[in-house]
Amino acid sequence: MNFSWAGIKQSVMSFWNNLSSPQKIITVLAPLLVAGALIYLIMWAGRPQYVAIFTKLSDTDAAAITTELKELKADYKLADNGTTIMVPQQSSADLRLQLASAGLPQQSKFSFDSLDTMRLGETDSDRKLRYVLGLQNELENTLETLSGVEDARVHIVMPEPSLFVDTQKAATAAVTLKLVPSTELGEDQVRAVANLLSGSVEGLQPENVTIVDTGGNVLSDVLGNSSDLSRLTGTQYQLKQTVEEDTRKSLQSMLDRVLGSGKTVVRISAVLDFDQKKIIKQTNGPGALVSEQSTDENATNGTLGAGGTPGRLPMRV
């Protein structure tokens, strides 16, 4: 057999000329089909596999999620007429966490809407947890309606009831507020937030509410016992200004009427007494023993002391 280039070429041409037309077509197409199949398999194996991270979404939630995914420059696909969002499987967990940190989807939060619906296998603890989560969500929605508050997060801790009063733990709450830029909450607004939570959560006192903003500032420092005078400084100052201004206007109007307008100038400096007095009054029903006093008198050498009767003489008042 001639293995030279001319010999190989002559053998191939002889083999090709001996083939029929169908054989020639099969000889050409077969390698092409095999090559195409190999290329497709390689591309299919390298293509990412998509999985659904959210299904049955509303149009609002789907639009918000796709906008966030575009900002994250993440690859995604829509299915089921846009109600299902699919992402590559290898990045699905990370994207789900990033979307959750952004509060998406909004309608996935717990709500009171389905609280009355009993779930198969649900225990009392599960139902209580659903109640707390739903209450947190409702309070967050309410706080976000306040002027100056852009976003809010509420966490409530409701201890299990105890048979003994001494071991019963108090309910607590933590609130994180994202304020509108260049906005600060006043003392009255912070107290309003604390009172809102204490009025919504059973057993929660305003002093057990911790309020912070996203800048790390503790806003609830203004909260405390109303009997603490240091907490009333701002209110006292406002009351002092009000009394001084009202008194000044009254005196100024009187002097203007007597001496003429613009002839006098009135300045008032008021000193107010903010001392507090606590009175405890105890009322007892008819026949109740209010107090009891015992007096001891002793006699020496048979002589009665101060005209009394020897021995112990109890006296009731």
PDB file of C-alpha atoms in Angstrom:
ATOM      1  CA  MET A   1       0.000   0.000   0.000  1.00  0.00           C
ATOM      2  CA  ASN A   2       1.374   3.370  -1.019  1.00  0.00           C
ATOM      3  CA  PHE A   3       1.431   5.717   2.060  1.00  0.00           C
ATOM      4  CA  SER A   4       2.651   8.722   0.128  1.00  0.00           C
ATOM      5  CA  TRP A   5       0.453  11.819  -0.120  1.00  0.00           C
ATOM      6  CA  ALA A   6      -0.291  11.085  -3.754  1.00  0.00           C
ATOM      7  CA  GLY A   7      -1.138   7.477  -2.951  1.00  0.00           C
ATOM      8  CA  ILE A   8      -3.469   8.450  -0.087  1.00  0.00           C
ATOM      9  CA  LYS A   9      -5.170  11.027  -2.268  1.00  0.00           C
ATOM     10  CA  GLN A  10      -5.626   8.497  -5.055  1.00  0.00           C
ATOM     11  CA  SER A  11      -7.112   5.942  -2.616  1.00  0.00           C
ATOM     12  CA  VAL A  12      -9.601   8.492  -1.214  1.00  0.00           C
ATOM     13  CA  MET A  13     -10.670   9.588  -4.691  1.00  0.00           C
ATOM     14  CA  SER A  14     -11.106   5.973  -5.734  1.00  0.00           C
ATOM     15  CA  PHE A  15     -13.175   5.250  -2.594  1.00  0.00           C
ATOM     16  CA  TRP A  16     -15.345   8.320  -3.161  1.00  0.00           C
ATOM     17  CA  ASN A  17     -15.953   7.533  -6.816  1.00  0.00           C
ATOM     18  CA  ASN A  18     -17.045   4.019  -5.940  1.00  0.00           C
ATOM     19  CA  LEU A  19     -19.803   5.352  -3.583  1.00  0.00           C
ATOM     20  CA  SER A  20     -23.348   5.849  -4.708  1.00  0.00           C
ATOM     21  CA  SER A  21     -25.129   9.169  -4.269  1.00  0.00           C
ATOM     22  CA  PRO A  22     -26.970   8.161  -1.038  1.00  0.00           C
ATOM     23  CA  GLN A  23     -23.722   6.833   0.396  1.00  0.00           C
ATOM     24  CA  LYS A  24     -21.957  10.090  -0.420  1.00  0.00           C
ATOM     25  CA  ILE A  25     -24.713  12.088   1.364  1.00  0.00           C
ATOM     26  CA  ILE A  26     -24.527   9.871   4.461  1.00  0.00           C
ATOM     27  CA  THR A  27     -20.734  10.068   4.499  1.00  0.00           C
ATOM     28  CA  VAL A  28     -20.872  13.876   4.539  1.00  0.00           C
ATOM     29  CA  LEU A  29     -23.843  14.387   6.904  1.00  0.00           C
ATOM     30  CA  ALA A  30     -22.887  11.803   9.525  1.00  0.00           C
ATOM     31  CA  PRO A  31     -19.726  13.611  10.738  1.00  0.00           C
ATOM     32  CA  LEU A  32     -21.575  16.919  10.659  1.00  0.00           C
ATOM     33  CA  LEU A  33     -24.427  15.571  12.776  1.00  0.00           C
ATOM     34  CA  VAL A  34     -22.025  14.044  15.286  1.00  0.00           C
ATOM     35  CA  ALA A  35     -20.063  17.279  15.534  1.00  0.00           C
ATOM     36  CA  GLY A  36     -23.260  19.284  15.979  1.00  0.00           C
ATOM     37  CA  ALA A  37     -24.497  16.951  18.705  1.00  0.00           C
ATOM     38  CA  LEU A  38     -21.186  17.219  20.545  1.00  0.00           C
ATOM     39  CA  ILE A  39     -21.252  21.019  20.369  1.00  0.00           C
ATOM     40  CA  TYR A  40     -24.854  21.109  21.669  1.00  0.00           C
ATOM     41  CA  LEU A  41     -24.027  18.769  24.562  1.00  0.00           C
ATOM     42  CA  ILE A  42     -21.058  20.899  25.527  1.00  0.00           C
ATOM     43  CA  MET A  43     -23.144  24.086  25.464  1.00  0.00           C
ATOM     44  CA  TRP A  44     -26.026  22.445  27.372  1.00  0.00           C
ATOM     45  CA  ALA A  45     -23.681  21.147  30.058  1.00  0.00           C
ATOM     46  CA  GLY A  46     -22.140  24.598  30.491  1.00  0.00           C
ATOM     47  CA  ARG A  47     -25.486  26.401  30.626  1.00  0.00           C
ATOM     48  CA  PRO A  48     -26.635  27.317  34.203  1.00  0.00           C
ATOM     49  CA  GLN A  49     -29.647  25.492  35.597  1.00  0.00           C
ATOM     50  CA  TYR A  50     -32.429  27.847  36.683  1.00  0.00           C
ATOM     51  CA  VAL A  51     -34.580  27.311  39.759  1.00  0.00           C
ATOM     52  CA  ALA A  52     -37.613  29.246  40.991  1.00  0.00           C
ATOM     53  CA  ILE A  53     -37.022  31.403  44.065  1.00  0.00           C
ATOM     54  CA  PHE A  54     -40.481  33.045  44.145  1.00  0.00           C
ATOM     55  CA  THR A  55     -43.788  31.881  42.724  1.00  0.00           C
ATOM     56  CA  LYS A  56     -47.318  33.285  42.484  1.00  0.00           C
ATOM     57  CA  LEU A  57     -46.105  36.860  42.846  1.00  0.00           C
ATOM     58  CA  SER A  58     -48.266  39.913  42.381  1.00  0.00           C
ATOM     59  CA  ASP A  59     -47.379  42.380  39.643  1.00  0.00           C
ATOM     60  CA  THR A  60     -46.092  44.864  42.228  1.00  0.00           C
ATOM     61  CA  ASP A  61     -43.792  42.368  43.930  1.00  0.00           C
ATOM     62  CA  ALA A  62     -42.549  40.957  40.613  1.00  0.00           C
ATOM     63  CA  ALA A  63     -41.681  44.434  39.363  1.00  0.00           C
ATOM     64  CA  ALA A  64     -39.881  45.341  42.598  1.00  0.00           C
ATOM     65  CA  ILE A  65     -37.888  42.081  42.586  1.00  0.00           C
ATOM     66  CA  THR A  66     -36.825  42.349  38.948  1.00  0.00           C
ATOM     67  CA  THR A  67     -35.738  45.961  39.557  1.00  0.00           C
ATOM     68  CA  GLU A  68     -33.618  44.850  42.498  1.00  0.00           C
ATOM     69  CA  LEU A  69     -32.113  41.978  40.486  1.00  0.00           C
ATOM     70  CA  LYS A  70     -31.164  44.410  37.727  1.00  0.00           C
ATOM     71  CA  GLU A  71     -29.425  46.617  40.293  1.00  0.00           C
ATOM     72  CA  LEU A  72     -27.586  43.550  41.571  1.00  0.00           C
ATOM     73  CA  LYS A  73     -26.683  42.679  37.951  1.00  0.00           C
ATOM     74  CA  ALA A  74     -28.007  39.170  38.503  1.00  0.00           C
ATOM     75  CA  ASP A  75     -29.180  36.809  35.780  1.00  0.00           C
ATOM     76  CA  TYR A  76     -32.854  35.869  36.012  1.00  0.00           C
ATOM     77  CA  LYS A  77     -35.797  34.579  33.985  1.00  0.00           C
ATOM     78  CA  LEU A  78     -39.544  35.068  34.212  1.00  0.00           C
ATOM     79  CA  ALA A  79     -42.046  32.238  33.973  1.00  0.00           C
ATOM     80  CA  ASP A  80     -45.792  31.709  34.392  1.00  0.00           C
ATOM     81  CA  ASN A  81     -46.644  35.078  32.841  1.00  0.00           C
ATOM     82  CA  GLY A  82     -44.238  36.918  35.117  1.00  0.00           C
ATOM     83  CA  THR A  83     -45.508  35.478  38.417  1.00  0.00           C
ATOM     84  CA  THR A  84     -42.473  33.200  38.851  1.00  0.00           C
ATOM     85  CA  ILE A  85     -38.877  34.398  39.006  1.00  0.00           C
ATOM     86  CA  MET A  86     -36.076  31.951  38.237  1.00  0.00           C
ATOM     87  CA  VAL A  87     -32.341  32.460  38.851  1.00  0.00           C
ATOM     88  CA  PRO A  88     -29.243  30.259  38.377  1.00  0.00           C
ATOM     89  CA  GLN A  89     -29.186  27.483  40.953  1.00  0.00           C
ATOM     90  CA  GLN A  90     -25.652  28.219  42.170  1.00  0.00           C
ATOM     91  CA  SER A  91     -26.592  31.799  43.124  1.00  0.00           C
ATOM     92  CA  SER A  92     -30.203  31.228  44.244  1.00  0.00           C
ATOM     93  CA  ALA A  93     -29.480  31.152  47.995  1.00  0.00           C
ATOM     94  CA  ASP A  94     -27.377  34.305  47.925  1.00  0.00           C
ATOM     95  CA  LEU A  95     -29.922  36.211  45.834  1.00  0.00           C
ATOM     96  CA  ARG A  96     -32.773  35.110  48.075  1.00  0.00           C
ATOM     97  CA  LEU A  97     -30.956  36.499  51.141  1.00  0.00           C
ATOM     98  CA  GLN A  98     -30.125  39.776  49.415  1.00  0.00           C
ATOM     99  CA  LEU A  99     -33.747  40.211  48.360  1.00  0.00           C
ATOM    100  CA  ALA A 100     -34.944  39.373  51.869  1.00  0.00           C
ATOM    101  CA  SER A 101     -32.601  42.005  53.359  1.00  0.00           C
ATOM    102  CA  ALA A 102     -34.195  44.509  50.976  1.00  0.00           C
ATOM    103  CA  GLY A 103     -37.657  43.529  52.269  1.00  0.00           C
ATOM    104  CA  LEU A 104     -38.745  41.722  49.119  1.00  0.00           C
ATOM    105  CA  PRO A 105     -41.239  40.460  48.376  1.00  0.00           C
ATOM    106  CA  GLN A 106     -43.413  42.726  50.508  1.00  0.00           C
ATOM    107  CA  GLN A 107     -46.413  40.408  50.562  1.00  0.00           C
ATOM    108  CA  SER A 108     -44.340  37.547  51.967  1.00  0.00           C
ATOM    109  CA  LYS A 109     -44.442  39.155  55.391  1.00  0.00           C
ATOM    110  CA  PHE A 110     -46.659  37.683  58.089  1.00  0.00           C
ATOM    111  CA  SER A 111     -50.032  39.288  58.441  1.00  0.00           C
ATOM    112  CA  PHE A 112     -53.184  39.056  60.535  1.00  0.00           C
ATOM    113  CA  ASP A 113     -55.194  38.220  57.432  1.00  0.00           C
ATOM    114  CA  SER A 114     -54.726  34.454  57.788  1.00  0.00           C
ATOM    115  CA  LEU A 115     -54.416  34.315  61.566  1.00  0.00           C
ATOM    116  CA  ASP A 116     -57.891  32.843  61.991  1.00  0.00           C
ATOM    117  CA  THR A 117     -57.063  30.025  59.578  1.00  0.00           C
ATOM    118  CA  MET A 118     -56.056  26.835  61.370  1.00  0.00           C
ATOM    119  CA  ARG A 119     -53.167  24.953  59.789  1.00  0.00           C
ATOM    120  CA  LEU A 120     -52.778  21.213  59.820  1.00  0.00           C
ATOM    121  CA  GLY A 121     -50.472  20.117  62.640  1.00  0.00           C
ATOM    122  CA  GLU A 122     -50.152  23.630  64.069  1.00  0.00           C
ATOM    123  CA  THR A 123     -49.594  23.878  67.835  1.00  0.00           C
ATOM    124  CA  ASP A 124     -50.433  26.690  70.251  1.00  0.00           C
ATOM    125  CA  SER A 125     -46.789  27.775  70.183  1.00  0.00           C
ATOM    126  CA  ASP A 126     -46.847  27.968  66.397  1.00  0.00           C
ATOM    127  CA  ARG A 127     -50.027  30.013  66.484  1.00  0.00           C
ATOM    128  CA  LYS A 128     -48.552  32.374  69.087  1.00  0.00           C
ATOM    129  CA  LEU A 129     -45.454  32.805  66.934  1.00  0.00           C
ATOM    130  CA  ARG A 130     -47.620  33.646  63.928  1.00  0.00           C
ATOM    131  CA  TYR A 131     -49.464  36.207  66.069  1.00  0.00           C
ATOM    132  CA  VAL A 132     -46.222  37.884  67.194  1.00  0.00           C
ATOM    133  CA  LEU A 133     -44.854  37.988  63.647  1.00  0.00           C
ATOM    134  CA  GLY A 134     -48.110  39.399  62.328  1.00  0.00           C
ATOM    135  CA  LEU A 135     -48.177  41.999  65.115  1.00  0.00           C
ATOM    136  CA  GLN A 136     -44.609  43.018  64.282  1.00  0.00           C
ATOM    137  CA  ASN A 137     -45.549  43.477  60.639  1.00  0.00           C
ATOM    138  CA  GLU A 138     -48.616  45.574  61.465  1.00  0.00           C
ATOM    139  CA  LEU A 139     -46.598  47.805  63.807  1.00  0.00           C
ATOM    140  CA  GLU A 140     -43.916  48.253  61.143  1.00  0.00           C
ATOM    141  CA  ASN A 141     -46.546  49.370  58.637  1.00  0.00           C
ATOM    142  CA  THR A 142     -47.973  51.810  61.193  1.00  0.00           C
ATOM    143  CA  LEU A 143     -44.584  53.301  62.089  1.00  0.00           C
ATOM    144  CA  GLU A 144     -43.766  53.820  58.414  1.00  0.00           C
ATOM    145  CA  THR A 145     -46.757  56.177  58.176  1.00  0.00           C
ATOM    146  CA  LEU A 146     -45.174  58.563  60.700  1.00  0.00           C
ATOM    147  CA  SER A 147     -43.672  61.758  59.372  1.00  0.00           C
ATOM    148  CA  GLY A 148     -39.900  61.445  58.972  1.00  0.00           C
ATOM    149  CA  VAL A 149     -39.818  57.631  59.119  1.00  0.00           C
ATOM    150  CA  GLU A 150     -38.768  55.942  55.887  1.00  0.00           C
ATOM    151  CA  ASP A 151     -38.600  52.346  57.117  1.00  0.00           C
ATOM    152  CA  ALA A 152     -39.138  50.509  60.400  1.00  0.00           C
ATOM    153  CA  ARG A 153     -38.355  47.135  61.916  1.00  0.00           C
ATOM    154  CA  VAL A 154     -39.979  45.854  65.123  1.00  0.00           C
ATOM    155  CA  HIS A 155     -38.926  42.878  67.261  1.00  0.00           C
ATOM    156  CA  ILE A 156     -41.149  41.818  70.159  1.00  0.00           C
ATOM    157  CA  VAL A 157     -40.255  39.426  72.965  1.00  0.00           C
ATOM    158  CA  MET A 158     -43.280  38.073  74.829  1.00  0.00           C
ATOM    159  CA  PRO A 159     -42.213  35.704  77.650  1.00  0.00           C
ATOM    160  CA  GLU A 160     -44.269  32.684  78.557  1.00  0.00           C
ATOM    161  CA  PRO A 161     -46.715  33.346  81.430  1.00  0.00           C
ATOM    162  CA  SER A 162     -45.505  32.152  84.827  1.00  0.00           C
ATOM    163  CA  LEU A 163     -47.508  30.845  87.779  1.00  0.00           C
ATOM    164  CA  PHE A 164     -45.435  32.982  90.149  1.00  0.00           C
ATOM    165  CA  VAL A 165     -45.416  36.764  89.997  1.00  0.00           C
ATOM    166  CA  ASP A 166     -41.799  36.999  91.133  1.00  0.00           C
ATOM    167  CA  THR A 167     -40.557  34.908  88.219  1.00  0.00           C
ATOM    168  CA  GLN A 168     -42.727  36.545  85.541  1.00  0.00           C
ATOM    169  CA  LYS A 169     -40.569  38.330  82.984  1.00  0.00           C
ATOM    170  CA  ALA A 170     -41.697  41.568  81.395  1.00  0.00           C
ATOM    171  CA  ALA A 171     -42.359  41.929  77.678  1.00  0.00           C
ATOM    172  CA  THR A 172     -39.769  43.902  75.726  1.00  0.00           C
ATOM    173  CA  ALA A 173     -39.554  45.401  72.249  1.00  0.00           C
ATOM    174  CA  ALA A 174     -36.825  46.775  70.009  1.00  0.00           C
ATOM    175  CA  VAL A 175     -37.524  49.243  67.205  1.00  0.00           C
ATOM    176  CA  THR A 176     -35.121  50.234  64.432  1.00  0.00           C
ATOM    177  CA  LEU A 177     -36.103  53.315  62.455  1.00  0.00           C
ATOM    178  CA  LYS A 178     -34.687  54.478  59.147  1.00  0.00           C
ATOM    179  CA  LEU A 179     -35.309  58.201  59.118  1.00  0.00           C
ATOM    180  CA  VAL A 180     -35.612  60.474  56.139  1.00  0.00           C
ATOM    181  CA  PRO A 181     -32.241  62.190  55.523  1.00  0.00           C
ATOM    182  CA  SER A 182     -31.749  65.364  57.602  1.00  0.00           C
ATOM    183  CA  THR A 183     -34.652  64.387  59.857  1.00  0.00           C
ATOM    184  CA  GLU A 184     -34.589  64.000  63.641  1.00  0.00           C
ATOM    185  CA  LEU A 185     -37.357  62.750  65.908  1.00  0.00           C
ATOM    186  CA  GLY A 186     -38.301  64.945  68.829  1.00  0.00           C
ATOM    187  CA  GLU A 187     -38.851  63.741  72.377  1.00  0.00           C
ATOM    188  CA  ASP A 188     -42.628  63.758  71.954  1.00  0.00           C
ATOM    189  CA  GLN A 189     -42.377  61.655  68.779  1.00  0.00           C
ATOM    190  CA  VAL A 190     -40.117  59.097  70.476  1.00  0.00           C
ATOM    191  CA  ARG A 191     -42.561  58.868  73.365  1.00  0.00           C
ATOM    192  CA  ALA A 192     -45.387  58.441  70.865  1.00  0.00           C
ATOM    193  CA  VAL A 193     -43.593  55.469  69.289  1.00  0.00           C
ATOM    194  CA  ALA A 194     -43.056  53.887  72.714  1.00  0.00           C
ATOM    195  CA  ASN A 195     -46.682  54.473  73.717  1.00  0.00           C
ATOM    196  CA  LEU A 196     -47.870  53.018  70.408  1.00  0.00           C
ATOM    197  CA  LEU A 197     -46.003  49.779  71.074  1.00  0.00           C
ATOM    198  CA  SER A 198     -46.991  49.582  74.742  1.00  0.00           C
ATOM    199  CA  GLY A 199     -50.615  50.061  73.780  1.00  0.00           C
ATOM    200  CA  SER A 200     -50.400  47.323  71.140  1.00  0.00           C
ATOM    201  CA  VAL A 201     -48.487  44.645  73.043  1.00  0.00           C
ATOM    202  CA  GLU A 202     -49.966  43.132  76.176  1.00  0.00           C
ATOM    203  CA  GLY A 203     -47.789  43.643  79.256  1.00  0.00           C
ATOM    204  CA  LEU A 204     -45.306  45.951  77.493  1.00  0.00           C
ATOM    205  CA  GLN A 205     -44.313  49.111  79.379  1.00  0.00           C
ATOM    206  CA  PRO A 206     -42.931  52.188  77.549  1.00  0.00           C
ATOM    207  CA  GLU A 207     -39.669  52.005  79.510  1.00  0.00           C
ATOM    208  CA  ASN A 208     -39.105  48.488  78.125  1.00  0.00           C
ATOM    209  CA  VAL A 209     -39.098  49.742  74.532  1.00  0.00           C
ATOM    210  CA  THR A 210     -35.685  50.340  72.945  1.00  0.00           C
ATOM    211  CA  ILE A 211     -35.718  52.658  69.946  1.00  0.00           C
ATOM    212  CA  VAL A 212     -32.667  53.190  67.741  1.00  0.00           C
ATOM    213  CA  ASP A 213     -32.075  54.594  64.284  1.00  0.00           C
ATOM    214  CA  THR A 214     -29.973  53.178  61.478  1.00  0.00           C
ATOM    215  CA  GLY A 215     -27.152  55.533  62.479  1.00  0.00           C
ATOM    216  CA  GLY A 216     -26.733  53.700  65.785  1.00  0.00           C
ATOM    217  CA  ASN A 217     -28.283  56.469  67.900  1.00  0.00           C
ATOM    218  CA  VAL A 218     -30.373  55.353  70.881  1.00  0.00           C
ATOM    219  CA  LEU A 219     -33.513  57.466  70.656  1.00  0.00           C
ATOM    220  CA  SER A 220     -35.235  55.865  73.640  1.00  0.00           C
ATOM    221  CA  ASP A 221     -32.890  57.561  76.138  1.00  0.00           C
ATOM    222  CA  VAL A 222     -35.580  60.204  76.596  1.00  0.00           C
ATOM    223  CA  LEU A 223     -37.949  57.545  77.925  1.00  0.00           C
ATOM    224  CA  GLY A 224     -38.235  56.815  81.609  1.00  0.00           C
ATOM    225  CA  ASN A 225     -40.346  57.309  84.658  1.00  0.00           C
ATOM    226  CA  SER A 226     -42.415  60.467  84.350  1.00  0.00           C
ATOM    227  CA  SER A 227     -41.631  61.256  88.001  1.00  0.00           C
ATOM    228  CA  ASP A 228     -37.981  61.700  87.117  1.00  0.00           C
ATOM    229  CA  LEU A 229     -37.475  65.480  87.078  1.00  0.00           C
ATOM    230  CA  SER A 230     -34.570  65.254  84.680  1.00  0.00           C
ATOM    231  CA  ARG A 231     -36.990  63.889  82.054  1.00  0.00           C
ATOM    232  CA  LEU A 232     -39.277  66.914  82.390  1.00  0.00           C
ATOM    233  CA  THR A 233     -36.713  69.644  81.720  1.00  0.00           C
ATOM    234  CA  GLY A 234     -37.980  70.401  78.233  1.00  0.00           C
ATOM    235  CA  THR A 235     -41.623  70.501  79.332  1.00  0.00           C
ATOM    236  CA  GLN A 236     -40.816  72.689  82.319  1.00  0.00           C
ATOM    237  CA  TYR A 237     -38.970  75.166  80.128  1.00  0.00           C
ATOM    238  CA  GLN A 238     -41.873  75.369  77.677  1.00  0.00           C
ATOM    239  CA  LEU A 239     -44.325  75.922  80.540  1.00  0.00           C
ATOM    240  CA  LYS A 240     -42.096  78.657  81.994  1.00  0.00           C
ATOM    241  CA  GLN A 241     -41.980  80.432  78.636  1.00  0.00           C
ATOM    242  CA  THR A 242     -45.761  80.169  78.241  1.00  0.00           C
ATOM    243  CA  VAL A 243     -46.427  81.671  81.697  1.00  0.00           C
ATOM    244  CA  GLU A 244     -43.950  84.490  81.106  1.00  0.00           C
ATOM    245  CA  GLU A 245     -45.378  85.363  77.708  1.00  0.00           C
ATOM    246  CA  ASP A 246     -49.007  85.282  78.876  1.00  0.00           C
ATOM    247  CA  THR A 247     -48.197  87.448  81.881  1.00  0.00           C
ATOM    248  CA  ARG A 248     -46.170  89.889  79.763  1.00  0.00           C
ATOM    249  CA  LYS A 249     -49.004  90.312  77.263  1.00  0.00           C
ATOM    250  CA  SER A 250     -51.534  90.882  80.049  1.00  0.00           C
ATOM    251  CA  LEU A 251     -49.423  93.545  81.773  1.00  0.00           C
ATOM    252  CA  GLN A 252     -48.432  95.182  78.502  1.00  0.00           C
ATOM    253  CA  SER A 253     -52.036  95.559  77.391  1.00  0.00           C
ATOM    254  CA  MET A 254     -52.977  97.070  80.765  1.00  0.00           C
ATOM    255  CA  LEU A 255     -50.089  99.601  80.726  1.00  0.00           C
ATOM    256  CA  ASP A 256     -50.750 100.529  77.093  1.00  0.00           C
ATOM    257  CA  ARG A 257     -54.323 101.357  77.970  1.00  0.00           C
ATOM    258  CA  VAL A 258     -53.281 103.543  80.907  1.00  0.00           C
ATOM    259  CA  LEU A 259     -50.052 105.193  79.669  1.00  0.00           C
ATOM    260  CA  GLY A 260     -50.445 104.835  75.931  1.00  0.00           C
ATOM    261  CA  SER A 261     -49.095 102.445  73.344  1.00  0.00           C
ATOM    262  CA  GLY A 262     -45.307 102.238  73.058  1.00  0.00           C
ATOM    263  CA  LYS A 263     -44.668 104.113  76.341  1.00  0.00           C
ATOM    264  CA  THR A 264     -43.737 101.045  78.381  1.00  0.00           C
ATOM    265  CA  VAL A 265     -41.747  97.837  78.022  1.00  0.00           C
ATOM    266  CA  VAL A 266     -42.581  94.784  80.110  1.00  0.00           C
ATOM    267  CA  ARG A 267     -40.179  91.962  80.896  1.00  0.00           C
ATOM    268  CA  ILE A 268     -41.292  88.944  82.911  1.00  0.00           C
ATOM    269  CA  SER A 269     -39.088  86.360  84.607  1.00  0.00           C
ATOM    270  CA  ALA A 270     -41.219  83.668  86.222  1.00  0.00           C
ATOM    271  CA  VAL A 271     -40.097  81.203  88.864  1.00  0.00           C
ATOM    272  CA  LEU A 272     -42.323  78.139  88.887  1.00  0.00           C
ATOM    273  CA  ASP A 273     -42.509  75.546  91.618  1.00  0.00           C
ATOM    274  CA  PHE A 274     -42.191  72.075  90.138  1.00  0.00           C
ATOM    275  CA  ASP A 275     -41.995  70.266  93.474  1.00  0.00           C
ATOM    276  CA  GLN A 276     -44.042  67.090  93.535  1.00  0.00           C
ATOM    277  CA  LYS A 277     -45.902  65.635  96.485  1.00  0.00           C
ATOM    278  CA  LYS A 278     -46.951  62.016  96.745  1.00  0.00           C
ATOM    279  CA  ILE A 279     -49.971  61.268  98.960  1.00  0.00           C
ATOM    280  CA  ILE A 280     -50.914  57.707  99.889  1.00  0.00           C
ATOM    281  CA  LYS A 281     -54.468  57.304 101.167  1.00  0.00           C
ATOM    282  CA  GLN A 282     -55.681  54.044 102.646  1.00  0.00           C
ATOM    283  CA  THR A 283     -59.404  53.496 103.128  1.00  0.00           C
ATOM    284  CA  ASN A 284     -60.703  50.709 105.356  1.00  0.00           C
ATOM    285  CA  GLY A 285     -64.206  49.319 105.478  1.00  0.00           C
ATOM    286  CA  PRO A 286     -66.534  49.424 108.493  1.00  0.00           C
ATOM    287  CA  GLY A 287     -65.331  47.376 111.458  1.00  0.00           C
ATOM    288  CA  ALA A 288     -61.763  47.111 110.156  1.00  0.00           C
ATOM    289  CA  LEU A 289     -58.921  47.347 112.664  1.00  0.00           C
ATOM    290  CA  VAL A 290     -57.074  50.566 111.805  1.00  0.00           C
ATOM    291  CA  SER A 291     -54.338  50.403 114.489  1.00  0.00           C
ATOM    292  CA  GLU A 292     -53.459  48.566 117.673  1.00  0.00           C
ATOM    293  CA  GLN A 293     -51.396  49.853 120.603  1.00  0.00           C
ATOM    294  CA  SER A 294     -50.290  48.021 123.754  1.00  0.00           C
ATOM    295  CA  THR A 295     -49.165  49.724 127.003  1.00  0.00           C
ATOM    296  CA  ASP A 296     -47.272  47.978 129.830  1.00  0.00           C
ATOM    297  CA  GLU A 297     -47.426  49.286 133.388  1.00  0.00           C
ATOM    298  CA  ASN A 298     -45.570  47.685 136.329  1.00  0.00           C
ATOM    299  CA  ALA A 299     -46.211  48.041 140.080  1.00  0.00           C
ATOM    300  CA  THR A 300     -43.386  47.989 142.656  1.00  0.00           C
ATOM    301  CA  ASN A 301     -43.943  47.056 146.335  1.00  0.00           C
ATOM    302  CA  GLY A 302     -47.685  46.881 145.840  1.00  0.00           C
ATOM    303  CA  THR A 303     -47.966  50.480 144.642  1.00  0.00           C
ATOM    304  CA  LEU A 304     -49.793  51.155 141.423  1.00  0.00           C
ATOM    305  CA  GLY A 305     -48.061  53.386 138.991  1.00  0.00           C
ATOM    306  CA  ALA A 306     -49.962  56.513 137.866  1.00  0.00           C
ATOM    307  CA  GLY A 307     -53.283  55.186 139.100  1.00  0.00           C
ATOM    308  CA  GLY A 308     -53.293  52.291 136.652  1.00  0.00           C
ATOM    309  CA  THR A 309     -54.250  48.673 136.971  1.00  0.00           C
ATOM    310  CA  PRO A 310     -51.448  46.173 137.605  1.00  0.00           C
ATOM    311  CA  GLY A 311     -50.439  44.043 134.697  1.00  0.00           C
ATOM    312  CA  ARG A 312     -50.840  44.657 130.945  1.00  0.00           C
ATOM    313  CA  LEU A 313     -53.651  46.808 129.743  1.00  0.00           C
ATOM    314  CA  PRO A 314     -54.296  46.515 125.987  1.00  0.00           C
ATOM    315  CA  MET A 315     -55.876  49.512 124.381  1.00  0.00           C
ATOM    316  CA  ARG A 316     -57.466  49.462 120.935  1.00  0.00           C
ATOM    317  CA  VAL A 317     -58.099  52.545 118.891  1.00  0.00           C
TER     318      VAL A 317
END
